[in-house]
Coordinates of N, CA and C in Angstrom, one line a residue:
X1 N 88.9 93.1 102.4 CA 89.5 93.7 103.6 C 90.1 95.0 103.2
X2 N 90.5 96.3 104.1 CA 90.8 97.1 103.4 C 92.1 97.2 104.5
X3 N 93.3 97.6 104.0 CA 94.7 98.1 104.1 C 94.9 99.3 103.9
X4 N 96.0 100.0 105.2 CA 96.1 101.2 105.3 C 97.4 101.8 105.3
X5 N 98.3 102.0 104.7 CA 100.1 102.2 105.3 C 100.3 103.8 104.2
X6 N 101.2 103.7 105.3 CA 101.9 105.1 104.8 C 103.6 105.0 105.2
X7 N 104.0 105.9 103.7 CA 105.7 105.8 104.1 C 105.5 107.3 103.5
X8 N 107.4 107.5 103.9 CA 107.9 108.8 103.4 C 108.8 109.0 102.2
X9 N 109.5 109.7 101.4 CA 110.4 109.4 100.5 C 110.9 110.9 100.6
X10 N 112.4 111.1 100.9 CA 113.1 112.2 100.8 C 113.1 112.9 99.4
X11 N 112.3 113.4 98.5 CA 112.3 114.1 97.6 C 111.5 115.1 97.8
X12 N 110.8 116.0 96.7 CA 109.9 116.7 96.8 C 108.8 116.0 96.0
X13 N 107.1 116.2 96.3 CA 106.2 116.2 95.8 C 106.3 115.3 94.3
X14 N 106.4 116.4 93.4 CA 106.5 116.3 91.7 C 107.4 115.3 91.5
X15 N 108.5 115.1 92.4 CA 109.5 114.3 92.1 C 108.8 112.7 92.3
X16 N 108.0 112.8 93.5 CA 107.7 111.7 94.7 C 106.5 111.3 93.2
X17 N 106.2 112.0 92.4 CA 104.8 111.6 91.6 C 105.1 111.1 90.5
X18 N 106.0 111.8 89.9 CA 106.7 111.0 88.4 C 107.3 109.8 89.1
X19 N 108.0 109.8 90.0 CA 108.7 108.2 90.1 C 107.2 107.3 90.4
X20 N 106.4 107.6 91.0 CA 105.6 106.6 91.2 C 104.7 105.8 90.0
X21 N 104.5 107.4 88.8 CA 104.3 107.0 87.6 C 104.6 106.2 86.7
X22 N 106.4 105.9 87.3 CA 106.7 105.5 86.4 C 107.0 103.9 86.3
X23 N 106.0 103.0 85.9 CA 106.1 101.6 86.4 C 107.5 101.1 86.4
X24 N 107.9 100.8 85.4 CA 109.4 100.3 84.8 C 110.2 100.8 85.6
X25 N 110.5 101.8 86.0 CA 111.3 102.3 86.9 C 111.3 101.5 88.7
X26 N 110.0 101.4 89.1 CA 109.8 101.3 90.5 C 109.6 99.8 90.6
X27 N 109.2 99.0 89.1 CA 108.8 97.5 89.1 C 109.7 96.6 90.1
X28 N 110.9 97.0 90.4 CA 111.9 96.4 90.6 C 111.6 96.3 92.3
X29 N 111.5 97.6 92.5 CA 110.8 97.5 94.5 C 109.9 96.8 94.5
X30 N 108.9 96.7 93.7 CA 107.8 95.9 94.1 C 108.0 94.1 94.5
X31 N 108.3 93.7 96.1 CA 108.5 92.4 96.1 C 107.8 91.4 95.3
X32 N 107.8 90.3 94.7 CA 107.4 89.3 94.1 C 106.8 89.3 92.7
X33 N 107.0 91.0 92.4 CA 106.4 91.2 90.9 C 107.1 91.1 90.0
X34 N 106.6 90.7 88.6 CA 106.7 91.1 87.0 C 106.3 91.3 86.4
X35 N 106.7 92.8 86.0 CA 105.8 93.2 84.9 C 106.2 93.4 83.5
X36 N 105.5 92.2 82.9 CA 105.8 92.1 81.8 C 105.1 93.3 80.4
X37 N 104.5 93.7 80.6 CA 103.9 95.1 79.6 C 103.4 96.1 80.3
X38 N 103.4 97.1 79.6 CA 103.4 98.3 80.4 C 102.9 99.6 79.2
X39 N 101.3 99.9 78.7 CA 101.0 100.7 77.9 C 101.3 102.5 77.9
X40 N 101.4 102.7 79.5 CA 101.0 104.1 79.8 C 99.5 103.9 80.3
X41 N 98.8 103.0 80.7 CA 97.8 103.0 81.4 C 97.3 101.5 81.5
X42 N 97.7 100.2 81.4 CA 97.5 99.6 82.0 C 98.8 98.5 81.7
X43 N 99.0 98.0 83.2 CA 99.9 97.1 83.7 C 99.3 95.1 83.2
X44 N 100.6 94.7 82.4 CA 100.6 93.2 82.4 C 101.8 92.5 83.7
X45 N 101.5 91.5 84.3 CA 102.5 91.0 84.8 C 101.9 90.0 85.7
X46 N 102.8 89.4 86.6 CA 102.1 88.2 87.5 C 103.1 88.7 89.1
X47 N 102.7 88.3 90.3 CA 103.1 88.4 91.2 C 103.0 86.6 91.9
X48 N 103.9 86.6 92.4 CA 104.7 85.0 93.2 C 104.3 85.3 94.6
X49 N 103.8 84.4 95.8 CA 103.6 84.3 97.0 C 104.0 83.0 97.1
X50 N 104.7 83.0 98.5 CA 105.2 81.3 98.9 C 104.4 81.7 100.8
X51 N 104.1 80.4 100.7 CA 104.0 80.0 102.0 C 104.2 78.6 102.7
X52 N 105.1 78.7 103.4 CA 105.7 78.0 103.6 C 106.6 76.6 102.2
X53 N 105.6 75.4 101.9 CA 106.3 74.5 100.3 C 104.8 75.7 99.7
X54 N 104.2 76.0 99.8 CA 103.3 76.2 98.7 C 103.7 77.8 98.4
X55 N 103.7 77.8 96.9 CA 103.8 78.8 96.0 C 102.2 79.3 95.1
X56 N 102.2 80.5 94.9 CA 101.0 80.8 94.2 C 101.6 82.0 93.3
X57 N 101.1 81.5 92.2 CA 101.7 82.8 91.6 C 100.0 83.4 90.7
X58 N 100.4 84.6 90.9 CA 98.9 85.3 90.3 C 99.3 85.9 88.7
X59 N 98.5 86.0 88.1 CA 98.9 86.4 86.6 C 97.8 87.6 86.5
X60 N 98.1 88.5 85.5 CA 96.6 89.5 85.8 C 96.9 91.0 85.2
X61 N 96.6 92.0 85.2 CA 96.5 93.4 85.1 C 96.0 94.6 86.2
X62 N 96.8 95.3 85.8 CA 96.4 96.8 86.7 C 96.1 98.0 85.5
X63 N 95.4 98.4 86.1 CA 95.0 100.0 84.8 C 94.6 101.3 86.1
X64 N 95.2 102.1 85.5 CA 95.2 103.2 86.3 C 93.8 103.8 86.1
X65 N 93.4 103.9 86.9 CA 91.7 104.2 87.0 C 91.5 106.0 86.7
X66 N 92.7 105.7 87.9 CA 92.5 107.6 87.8 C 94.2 108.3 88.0
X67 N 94.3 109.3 87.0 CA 95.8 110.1 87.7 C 95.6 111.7 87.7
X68 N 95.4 112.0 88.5 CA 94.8 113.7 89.4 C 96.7 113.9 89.5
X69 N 97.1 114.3 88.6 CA 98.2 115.3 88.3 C 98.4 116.6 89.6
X70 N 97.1 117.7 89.5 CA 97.4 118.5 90.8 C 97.4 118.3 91.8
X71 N 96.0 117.2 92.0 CA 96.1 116.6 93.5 C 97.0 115.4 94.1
X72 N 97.8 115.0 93.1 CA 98.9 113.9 93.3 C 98.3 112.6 93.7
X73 N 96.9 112.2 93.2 CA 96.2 110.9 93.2 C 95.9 110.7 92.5
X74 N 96.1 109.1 92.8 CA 95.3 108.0 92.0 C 94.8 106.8 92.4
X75 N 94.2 106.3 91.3 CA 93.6 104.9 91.8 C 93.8 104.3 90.5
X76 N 94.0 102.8 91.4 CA 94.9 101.7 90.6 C 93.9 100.5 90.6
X77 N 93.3 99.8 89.8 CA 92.3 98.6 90.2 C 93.3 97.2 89.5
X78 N 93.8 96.4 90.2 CA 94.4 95.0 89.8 C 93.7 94.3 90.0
X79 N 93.6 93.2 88.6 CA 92.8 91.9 89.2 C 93.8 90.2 88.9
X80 N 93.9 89.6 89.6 CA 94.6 88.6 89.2 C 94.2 87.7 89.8
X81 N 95.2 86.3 88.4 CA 94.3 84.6 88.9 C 95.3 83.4 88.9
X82 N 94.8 82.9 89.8 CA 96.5 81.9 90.0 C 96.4 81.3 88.5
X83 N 97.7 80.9 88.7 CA 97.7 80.3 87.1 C 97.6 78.7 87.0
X84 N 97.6 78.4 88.7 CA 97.3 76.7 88.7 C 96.5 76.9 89.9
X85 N 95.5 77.2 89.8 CA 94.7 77.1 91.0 C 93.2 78.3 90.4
X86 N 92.5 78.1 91.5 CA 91.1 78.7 91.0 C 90.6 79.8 91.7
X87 N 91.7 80.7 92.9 CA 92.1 81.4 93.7 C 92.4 82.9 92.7
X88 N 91.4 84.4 93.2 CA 91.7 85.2 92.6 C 92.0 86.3 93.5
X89 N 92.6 87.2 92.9 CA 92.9 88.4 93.5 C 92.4 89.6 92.7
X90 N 91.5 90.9 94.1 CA 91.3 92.0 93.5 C 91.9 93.0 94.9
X91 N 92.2 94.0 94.1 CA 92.6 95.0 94.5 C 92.2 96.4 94.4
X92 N 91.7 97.3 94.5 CA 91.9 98.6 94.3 C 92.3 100.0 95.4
X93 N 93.5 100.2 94.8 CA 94.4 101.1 95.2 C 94.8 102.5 95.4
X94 N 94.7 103.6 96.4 CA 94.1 104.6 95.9 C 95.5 105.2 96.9
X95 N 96.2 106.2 96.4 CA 97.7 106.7 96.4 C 97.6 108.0 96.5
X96 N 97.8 108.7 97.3 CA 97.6 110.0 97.9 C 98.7 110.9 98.4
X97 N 99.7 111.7 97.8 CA 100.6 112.7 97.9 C 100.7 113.4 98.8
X98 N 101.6 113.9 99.3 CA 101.5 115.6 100.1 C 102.5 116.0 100.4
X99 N 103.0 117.0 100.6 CA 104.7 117.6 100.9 C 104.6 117.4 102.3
X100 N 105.7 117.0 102.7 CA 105.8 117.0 104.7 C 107.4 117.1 104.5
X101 N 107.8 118.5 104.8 CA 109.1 118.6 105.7 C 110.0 118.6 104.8
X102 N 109.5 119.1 103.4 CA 110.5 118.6 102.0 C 111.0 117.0 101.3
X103 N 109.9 116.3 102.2 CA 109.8 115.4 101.3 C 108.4 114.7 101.0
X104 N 108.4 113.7 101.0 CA 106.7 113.7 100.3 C 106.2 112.1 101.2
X105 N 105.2 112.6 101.6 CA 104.2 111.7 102.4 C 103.4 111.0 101.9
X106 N 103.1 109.6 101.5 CA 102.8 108.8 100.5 C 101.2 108.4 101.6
X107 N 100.5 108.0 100.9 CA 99.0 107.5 101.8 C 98.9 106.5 100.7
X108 N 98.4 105.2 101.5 CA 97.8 104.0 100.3 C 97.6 103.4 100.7
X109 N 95.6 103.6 100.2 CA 94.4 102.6 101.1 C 94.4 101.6 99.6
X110 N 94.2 100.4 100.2 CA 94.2 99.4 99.1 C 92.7 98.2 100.1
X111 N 91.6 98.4 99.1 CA 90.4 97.6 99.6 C 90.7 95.9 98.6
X112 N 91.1 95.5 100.0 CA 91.5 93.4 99.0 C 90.7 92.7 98.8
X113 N 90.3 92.4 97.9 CA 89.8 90.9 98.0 C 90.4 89.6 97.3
X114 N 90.6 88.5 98.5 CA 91.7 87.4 98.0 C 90.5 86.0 98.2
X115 N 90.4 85.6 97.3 CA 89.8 83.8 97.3 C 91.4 82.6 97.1
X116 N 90.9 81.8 97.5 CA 91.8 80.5 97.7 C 92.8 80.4 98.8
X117 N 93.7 80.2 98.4 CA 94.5 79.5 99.7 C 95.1 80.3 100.6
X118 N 95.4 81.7 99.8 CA 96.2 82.9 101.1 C 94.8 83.8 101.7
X119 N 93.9 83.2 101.2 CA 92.6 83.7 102.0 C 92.3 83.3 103.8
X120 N 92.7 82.5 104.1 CA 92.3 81.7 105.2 C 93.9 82.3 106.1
X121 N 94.8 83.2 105.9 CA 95.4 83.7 106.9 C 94.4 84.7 107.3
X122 N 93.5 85.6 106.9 CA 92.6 86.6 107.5 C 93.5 88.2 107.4
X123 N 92.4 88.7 107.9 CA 92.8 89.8 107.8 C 94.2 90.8 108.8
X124 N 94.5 90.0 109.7 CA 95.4 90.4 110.9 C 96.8 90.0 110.1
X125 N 97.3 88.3 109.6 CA 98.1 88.5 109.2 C 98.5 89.0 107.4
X126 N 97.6 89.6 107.0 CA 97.9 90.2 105.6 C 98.5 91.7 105.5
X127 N 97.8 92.2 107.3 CA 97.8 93.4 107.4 C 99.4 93.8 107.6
X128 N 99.2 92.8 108.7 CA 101.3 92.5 109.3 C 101.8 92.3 108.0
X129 N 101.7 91.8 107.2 CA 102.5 91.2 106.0 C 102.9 92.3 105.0
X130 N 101.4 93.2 105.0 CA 101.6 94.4 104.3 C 102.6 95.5 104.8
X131 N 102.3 95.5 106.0 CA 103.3 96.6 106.8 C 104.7 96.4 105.9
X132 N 105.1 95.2 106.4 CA 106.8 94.9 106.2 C 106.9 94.8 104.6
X133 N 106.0 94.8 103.3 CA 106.4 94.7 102.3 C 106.2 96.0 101.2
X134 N 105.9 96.5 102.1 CA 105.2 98.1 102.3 C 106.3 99.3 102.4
X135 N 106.6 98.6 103.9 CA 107.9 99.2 104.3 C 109.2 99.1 103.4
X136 N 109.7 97.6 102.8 CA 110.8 97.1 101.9 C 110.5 98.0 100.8
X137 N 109.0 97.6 100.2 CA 109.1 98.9 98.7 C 109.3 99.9 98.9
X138 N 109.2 100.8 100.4 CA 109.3 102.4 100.5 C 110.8 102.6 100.3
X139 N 111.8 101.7 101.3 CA 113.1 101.8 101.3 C 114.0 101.8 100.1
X140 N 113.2 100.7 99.0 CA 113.8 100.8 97.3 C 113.6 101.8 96.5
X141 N 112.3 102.3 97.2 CA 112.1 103.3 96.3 C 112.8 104.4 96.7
X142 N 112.8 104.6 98.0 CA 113.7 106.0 98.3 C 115.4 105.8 97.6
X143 N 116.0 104.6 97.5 CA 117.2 104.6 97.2 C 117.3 105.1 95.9
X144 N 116.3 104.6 94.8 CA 116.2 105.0 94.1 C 115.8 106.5 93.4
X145 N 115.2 107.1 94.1 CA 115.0 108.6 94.3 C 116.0 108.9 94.2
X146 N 117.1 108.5 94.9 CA 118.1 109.8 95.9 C 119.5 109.1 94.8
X147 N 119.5 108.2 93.7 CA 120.7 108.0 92.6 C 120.4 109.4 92.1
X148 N 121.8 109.7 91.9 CA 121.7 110.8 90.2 C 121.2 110.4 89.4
X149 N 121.0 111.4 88.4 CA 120.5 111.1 87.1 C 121.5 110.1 86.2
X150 N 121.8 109.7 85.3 CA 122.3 109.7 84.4 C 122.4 110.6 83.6
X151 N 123.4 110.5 82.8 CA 123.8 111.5 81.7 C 123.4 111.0 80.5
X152 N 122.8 111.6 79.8 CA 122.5 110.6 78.3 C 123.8 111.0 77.5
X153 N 124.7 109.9 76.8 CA 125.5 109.7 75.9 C 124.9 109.8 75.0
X154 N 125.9 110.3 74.0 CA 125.4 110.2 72.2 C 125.8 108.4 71.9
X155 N 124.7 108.2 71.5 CA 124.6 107.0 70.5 C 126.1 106.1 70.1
X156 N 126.7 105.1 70.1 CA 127.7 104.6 69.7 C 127.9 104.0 68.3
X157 N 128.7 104.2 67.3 CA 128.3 103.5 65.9 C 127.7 102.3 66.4
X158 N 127.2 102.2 65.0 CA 126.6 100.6 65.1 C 127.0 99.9 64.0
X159 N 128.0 98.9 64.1 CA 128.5 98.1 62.9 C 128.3 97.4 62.2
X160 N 128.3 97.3 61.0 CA 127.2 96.8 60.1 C 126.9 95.2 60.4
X161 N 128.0 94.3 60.5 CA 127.6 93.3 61.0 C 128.1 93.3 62.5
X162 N 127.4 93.0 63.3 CA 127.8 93.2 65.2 C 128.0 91.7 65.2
X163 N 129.6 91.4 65.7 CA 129.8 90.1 66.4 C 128.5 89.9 67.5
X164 N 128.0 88.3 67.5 CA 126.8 87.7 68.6 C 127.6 87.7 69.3
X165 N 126.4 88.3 70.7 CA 126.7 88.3 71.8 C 125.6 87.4 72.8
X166 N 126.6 86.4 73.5 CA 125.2 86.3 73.8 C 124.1 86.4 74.9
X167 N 123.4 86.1 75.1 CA 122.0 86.5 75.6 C 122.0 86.2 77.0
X168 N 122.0 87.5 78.3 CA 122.5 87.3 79.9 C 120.8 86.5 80.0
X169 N 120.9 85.5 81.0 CA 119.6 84.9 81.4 C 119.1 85.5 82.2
X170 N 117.6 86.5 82.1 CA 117.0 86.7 82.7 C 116.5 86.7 84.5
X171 N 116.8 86.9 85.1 CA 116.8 86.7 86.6 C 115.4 86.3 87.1
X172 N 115.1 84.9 87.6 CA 113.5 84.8 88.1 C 113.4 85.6 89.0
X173 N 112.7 86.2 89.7 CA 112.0 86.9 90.9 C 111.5 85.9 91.7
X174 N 112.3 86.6 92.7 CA 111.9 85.7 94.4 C 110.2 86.2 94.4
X175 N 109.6 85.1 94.9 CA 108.4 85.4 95.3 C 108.6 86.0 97.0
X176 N 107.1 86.3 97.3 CA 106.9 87.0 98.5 C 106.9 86.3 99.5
X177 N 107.7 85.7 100.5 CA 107.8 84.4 101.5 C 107.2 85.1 102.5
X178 N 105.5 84.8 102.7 CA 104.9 84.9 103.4 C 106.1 84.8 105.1
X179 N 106.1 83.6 105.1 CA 106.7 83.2 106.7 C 107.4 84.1 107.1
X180 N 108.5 83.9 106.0 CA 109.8 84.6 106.3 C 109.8 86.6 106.5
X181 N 109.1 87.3 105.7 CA 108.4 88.6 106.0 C 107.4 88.4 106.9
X182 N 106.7 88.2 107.8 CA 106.3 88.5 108.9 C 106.5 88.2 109.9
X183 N 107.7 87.1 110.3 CA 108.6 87.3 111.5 C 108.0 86.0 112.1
X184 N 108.2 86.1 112.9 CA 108.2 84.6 114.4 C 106.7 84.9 114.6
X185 N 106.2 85.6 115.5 CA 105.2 85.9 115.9 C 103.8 85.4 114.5
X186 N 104.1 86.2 113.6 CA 102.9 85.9 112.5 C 102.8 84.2 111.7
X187 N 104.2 84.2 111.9 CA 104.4 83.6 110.8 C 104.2 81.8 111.4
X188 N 104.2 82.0 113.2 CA 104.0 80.4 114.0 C 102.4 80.5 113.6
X189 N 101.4 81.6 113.6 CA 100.1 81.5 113.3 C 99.6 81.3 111.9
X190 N 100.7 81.3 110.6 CA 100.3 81.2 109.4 C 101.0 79.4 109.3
X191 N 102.0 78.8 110.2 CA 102.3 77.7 109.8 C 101.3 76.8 110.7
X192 N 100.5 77.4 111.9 CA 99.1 76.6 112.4 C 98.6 76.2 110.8
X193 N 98.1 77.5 110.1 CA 97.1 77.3 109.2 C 97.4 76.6 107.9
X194 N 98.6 76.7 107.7 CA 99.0 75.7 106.7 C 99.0 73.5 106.7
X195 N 99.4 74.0 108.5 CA 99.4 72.7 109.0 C 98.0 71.9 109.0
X196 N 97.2 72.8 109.9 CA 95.9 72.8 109.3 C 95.3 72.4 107.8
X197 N 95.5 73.0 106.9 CA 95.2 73.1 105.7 C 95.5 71.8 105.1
X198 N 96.5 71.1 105.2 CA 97.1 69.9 105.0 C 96.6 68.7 105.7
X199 N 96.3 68.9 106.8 CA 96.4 67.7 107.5 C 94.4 67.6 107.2
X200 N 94.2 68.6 107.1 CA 91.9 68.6 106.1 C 92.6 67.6 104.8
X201 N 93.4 68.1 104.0 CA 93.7 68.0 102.4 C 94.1 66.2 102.8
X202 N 94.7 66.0 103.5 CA 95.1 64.7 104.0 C 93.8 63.4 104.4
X203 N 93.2 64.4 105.4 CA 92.1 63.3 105.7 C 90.6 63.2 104.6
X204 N 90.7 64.4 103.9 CA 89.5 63.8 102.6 C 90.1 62.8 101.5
X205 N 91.9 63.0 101.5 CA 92.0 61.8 100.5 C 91.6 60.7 100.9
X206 N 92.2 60.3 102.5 CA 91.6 59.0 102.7 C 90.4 59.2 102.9
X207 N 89.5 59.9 103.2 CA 88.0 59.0 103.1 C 87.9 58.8 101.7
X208 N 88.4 59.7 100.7 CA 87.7 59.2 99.4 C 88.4 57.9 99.0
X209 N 89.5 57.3 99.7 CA 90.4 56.0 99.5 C 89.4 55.0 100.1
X210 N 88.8 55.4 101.1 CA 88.3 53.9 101.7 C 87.3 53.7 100.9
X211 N 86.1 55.1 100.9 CA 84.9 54.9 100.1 C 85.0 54.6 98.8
X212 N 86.4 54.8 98.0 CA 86.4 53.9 96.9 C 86.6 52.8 97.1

């Protein structure tokens, strides 16, 4: 299926292009992601979906296909695979710049392709789904635009033996709650299909109960 959204970000251009470049920086807007490596050209990490009790989480890579510096595009190809299930995801992503009004007009066509279980919402509610998660990353990201810089300090001694300190626990990442981001309206038509989906998964156990 192919996906179409556009947002804005109050900076200029060159600004709107480095932040986009910069994974580690932006990873954090991205709802349900982690990215766990990051070369300068291609992405490790896994992304989390819940729908309604069922969770899916995808594990996989992104590699920047293409980065057009003057023309402020690119294309991003991700592919990922559940890590308990037989359900895959592809993606490729194509990210298109332009100055509007002093700040920068963002374009991003993404052609999907999803097998397994979040396949069977279709194309209507993925689209709705994308809007609003689309929209949440544009808003992080502008917040993050619009902090100052930091100042870089000089270095702090470092003491030859450093009292242990110990180690803050890493924060899990909420996955992406299907239901919950696309509202009432989408989300009574995604718990048809779950209900659905269950109550199939229900009646082939029992036939395979009796016929054993």
């Amino acid at each position: 299926m192919e996906l179409h959204h556009e947002f804005t970000v109050p900076v200029p251009v060159d600004d709107a292009w480095r932040a986009l470049l910069d994974v580690e920086r932006i990873a954090p807007c991205m709802p349900g992601a982690t990215v766990d490596d990051y070369d300068g050209e291609t992405v490790t990490g896994s992304v989390k979906v819940k729908v309604g009790p069922i969770t899916v989480t995808y594990r996989g890579t992104a590699v920047f296909e293409e980065q057009d510096d003057s023309a402020h595009r690119m294309v991003l190809i991700a592919n990922g695979k559940e890590t308990r299930g037989q359900g895959t995801a592809r993606a490729t992503v194509t990210g298109t710049l332009a100055e509007r009004d002093g700040g920068t007009a963002v374009s991003v066509r993404t052609d999907l392709t999803v097998t397994g279980r979040p396949a069977q919402f279709g194309r209507g509610v993925m689209a709705e789904v994308g809007d609003k998660l689309v929209g949440q990353f544009a808003e992080c990201l502008a917040r993050r635009l619009e902090e100052p810089t930091e100042r870089t300090e000089p270095p702090e001694p470092v003491e030859p033996f450093p009292s242990a300190q110990p180690v803050q626990p890493v924060q899990p990442v909420e996955p992406i709650d299907l239901l919950r981001t696309a509202g009432p309206p989408v989300a009574k038509r995604v718990a048809v299909a779950v209900a659905t989906a269950v109550l199939a998964l229900v009646f082939v156990r029992i036939r395979r109960h009796r016929h054993a």
